[in-house]
């Protein structure tokens, strides 16, 4: 079980756990299936055409990627946030761990990827509180 599986399993609990899953997805290293080996920094993701549209496949472990085929596959390992940013606005879905039976096996539609990229680009609200003073500790350990 991966960290992504654990976060997905807790996702139904509340909105905070759902956001934690997407945070984990953005930070996770995903193995994206390529059409051919990367040429320098240029990659060509393999696009799978299905009834619902076009899908790219990514896996959260090399073992899960390997379960896709008996033959070696070209792939690139990238953070989820980079993959989502590159896919945004292109009308592509992202299949995560499809066909593996993983807990976090899912298909993210283009709208969900666009939302994720928007959330990743949001700047955090700054705190208005400022530190007034630093006080010495009241208890000092004997060590």
GROMACS .gro file of C-alpha atoms in nm:
model
  143
    1UNK     CA    1   0.000   0.000   0.000
    2UNK     CA    2   0.135   0.341  -0.099
    3UNK     CA    3   0.090   0.684   0.061
    4UNK     CA    4  -0.151   0.768  -0.218
    5UNK     CA    5  -0.358   0.458  -0.134
    6UNK     CA    6  -0.372   0.560   0.231
    7UNK     CA    7  -0.478   0.917   0.150
    8UNK     CA    8  -0.742   0.792  -0.095
    9UNK     CA    9  -0.879   0.547   0.162
   10UNK     CA   10  -0.935   0.832   0.407
   11UNK     CA   11  -1.074   1.070   0.148
   12UNK     CA   12  -1.443   1.012   0.229
   13UNK     CA   13  -1.401   1.123   0.591
   14UNK     CA   14  -1.428   1.499   0.532
   15UNK     CA   15  -1.321   1.783   0.305
   16UNK     CA   16  -0.984   1.818   0.477
   17UNK     CA   17  -0.896   1.454   0.404
   18UNK     CA   18  -1.006   1.501   0.043
   19UNK     CA   19  -0.773   1.798   0.009
   20UNK     CA   20  -0.497   1.590   0.173
   21UNK     CA   21  -0.539   1.328  -0.101
   22UNK     CA   22  -0.496   1.589  -0.373
   23UNK     CA   23  -0.195   1.734  -0.189
   24UNK     CA   24  -0.045   1.385  -0.174
   25UNK     CA   25  -0.119   1.333  -0.546
   26UNK     CA   26   0.051   1.661  -0.634
   27UNK     CA   27   0.361   1.568  -0.432
   28UNK     CA   28   0.378   1.201  -0.534
   29UNK     CA   29   0.621   1.077  -0.795
   30UNK     CA   30   0.408   0.938  -1.076
   31UNK     CA   31   0.534   0.717  -1.356
   32UNK     CA   32   0.379   0.846  -1.678
   33UNK     CA   33   0.358   0.607  -1.975
   34UNK     CA   34   0.533   0.744  -2.284
   35UNK     CA   35   0.496   0.671  -2.653
   36UNK     CA   36   0.875   0.635  -2.682
   37UNK     CA   37   1.183   0.701  -2.473
   38UNK     CA   38   1.243   1.063  -2.378
   39UNK     CA   39   1.473   1.258  -2.606
   40UNK     CA   40   1.657   1.490  -2.371
   41UNK     CA   41   1.391   1.695  -2.198
   42UNK     CA   42   1.129   1.623  -2.465
   43UNK     CA   43   0.871   1.358  -2.380
   44UNK     CA   44   0.577   1.221  -2.577
   45UNK     CA   45   0.311   1.082  -2.340
   46UNK     CA   46   0.116   0.789  -2.477
   47UNK     CA   47  -0.246   0.890  -2.534
   48UNK     CA   48  -0.507   0.617  -2.499
   49UNK     CA   49  -0.834   0.687  -2.679
   50UNK     CA   50  -1.133   0.550  -2.491
   51UNK     CA   51  -1.509   0.604  -2.521
   52UNK     CA   52  -1.502   0.896  -2.275
   53UNK     CA   53  -1.212   1.077  -2.446
   54UNK     CA   54  -0.834   1.070  -2.436
   55UNK     CA   55  -0.646   0.943  -2.132
   56UNK     CA   56  -0.285   0.947  -2.015
   57UNK     CA   57  -0.180   0.673  -1.773
   58UNK     CA   58   0.028   0.725  -1.463
   59UNK     CA   59   0.118   0.496  -1.174
   60UNK     CA   60   0.241   0.568  -0.823
   61UNK     CA   61   0.497   0.287  -0.823
   62UNK     CA   62   0.717   0.115  -1.078
   63UNK     CA   63   0.563  -0.220  -0.980
   64UNK     CA   64   0.218  -0.094  -1.071
   65UNK     CA   65   0.350   0.046  -1.399
   66UNK     CA   66   0.508  -0.292  -1.477
   67UNK     CA   67   0.172  -0.466  -1.426
   68UNK     CA   68   0.040  -0.281  -1.733
   69UNK     CA   69   0.246  -0.485  -1.980
   70UNK     CA   70   0.467  -0.790  -2.010
   71UNK     CA   71   0.711  -0.591  -2.221
   72UNK     CA   72   0.917  -0.291  -2.108
   73UNK     CA   73   0.738   0.043  -2.132
   74UNK     CA   74   0.885   0.385  -2.190
   75UNK     CA   75   0.805   0.611  -1.897
   76UNK     CA   76   0.911   0.921  -1.712
   77UNK     CA   77   0.895   0.980  -1.336
   78UNK     CA   78   0.756   1.324  -1.251
   79UNK     CA   79   0.578   1.486  -0.958
   80UNK     CA   80   0.201   1.476  -0.995
   81UNK     CA   81   0.185   1.855  -0.994
   82UNK     CA   82   0.409   1.878  -1.303
   83UNK     CA   83   0.200   1.624  -1.491
   84UNK     CA   84  -0.123   1.806  -1.399
   85UNK     CA   85   0.022   2.144  -1.500
   86UNK     CA   86   0.131   2.010  -1.839
   87UNK     CA   87  -0.211   1.850  -1.900
   88UNK     CA   88  -0.421   2.147  -1.790
   89UNK     CA   89  -0.652   2.291  -2.052
   90UNK     CA   90  -0.588   2.012  -2.305
   91UNK     CA   91  -0.907   1.813  -2.246
   92UNK     CA   92  -0.713   1.504  -2.136
   93UNK     CA   93  -0.804   1.274  -1.848
   94UNK     CA   94  -0.545   1.114  -1.621
   95UNK     CA   95  -0.581   0.749  -1.533
   96UNK     CA   96  -0.407   0.678  -1.206
   97UNK     CA   97  -0.314   0.314  -1.138
   98UNK     CA   98  -0.582   0.191  -1.382
   99UNK     CA   99  -0.600  -0.187  -1.410
  100UNK     CA  100  -0.394  -0.251  -1.096
  101UNK     CA  101  -0.673  -0.298  -0.843
  102UNK     CA  102  -0.504  -0.036  -0.623
  103UNK     CA  103  -0.709   0.145  -0.362
  104UNK     CA  104  -0.639   0.474  -0.539
  105UNK     CA  105  -0.724   0.347  -0.888
  106UNK     CA  106  -0.912   0.635  -1.049
  107UNK     CA  107  -0.978   0.837  -1.361
  108UNK     CA  108  -0.941   1.213  -1.320
  109UNK     CA  109  -1.142   1.401  -1.583
  110UNK     CA  110  -1.001   1.714  -1.745
  111UNK     CA  111  -1.209   1.939  -1.517
  112UNK     CA  112  -1.056   1.778  -1.206
  113UNK     CA  113  -0.703   1.830  -1.342
  114UNK     CA  114  -0.780   2.193  -1.422
  115UNK     CA  115  -0.917   2.239  -1.068
  116UNK     CA  116  -0.606   2.078  -0.919
  117UNK     CA  117  -0.374   2.307  -1.115
  118UNK     CA  118  -0.581   2.607  -1.008
  119UNK     CA  119  -0.557   2.499  -0.642
  120UNK     CA  120  -0.182   2.440  -0.671
  121UNK     CA  121  -0.136   2.789  -0.810
  122UNK     CA  122  -0.338   2.955  -0.535
  123UNK     CA  123  -0.132   3.163  -0.299
  124UNK     CA  124  -0.185   3.097   0.068
  125UNK     CA  125  -0.361   3.356   0.275
  126UNK     CA  126  -0.106   3.547   0.479
  127UNK     CA  127  -0.147   3.562   0.851
  128UNK     CA  128  -0.210   3.902   1.001
  129UNK     CA  129  -0.072   3.807   1.342
  130UNK     CA  130   0.287   3.901   1.412
  131UNK     CA  131   0.523   3.775   1.679
  132UNK     CA  132   0.516   4.026   1.965
  133UNK     CA  133   0.809   3.894   2.166
  134UNK     CA  134   1.015   3.587   2.240
  135UNK     CA  135   1.009   3.471   2.600
  136UNK     CA  136   1.261   3.240   2.768
  137UNK     CA  137   1.136   2.890   2.847
  138UNK     CA  138   0.979   2.848   3.189
  139UNK     CA  139   1.098   2.490   3.232
  140UNK     CA  140   1.449   2.390   3.144
  141UNK     CA  141   1.523   2.017   3.111
  142UNK     CA  142   1.795   1.887   3.341
  143UNK     CA  143   1.991   1.742   3.050
   0.00000   0.00000   0.00000
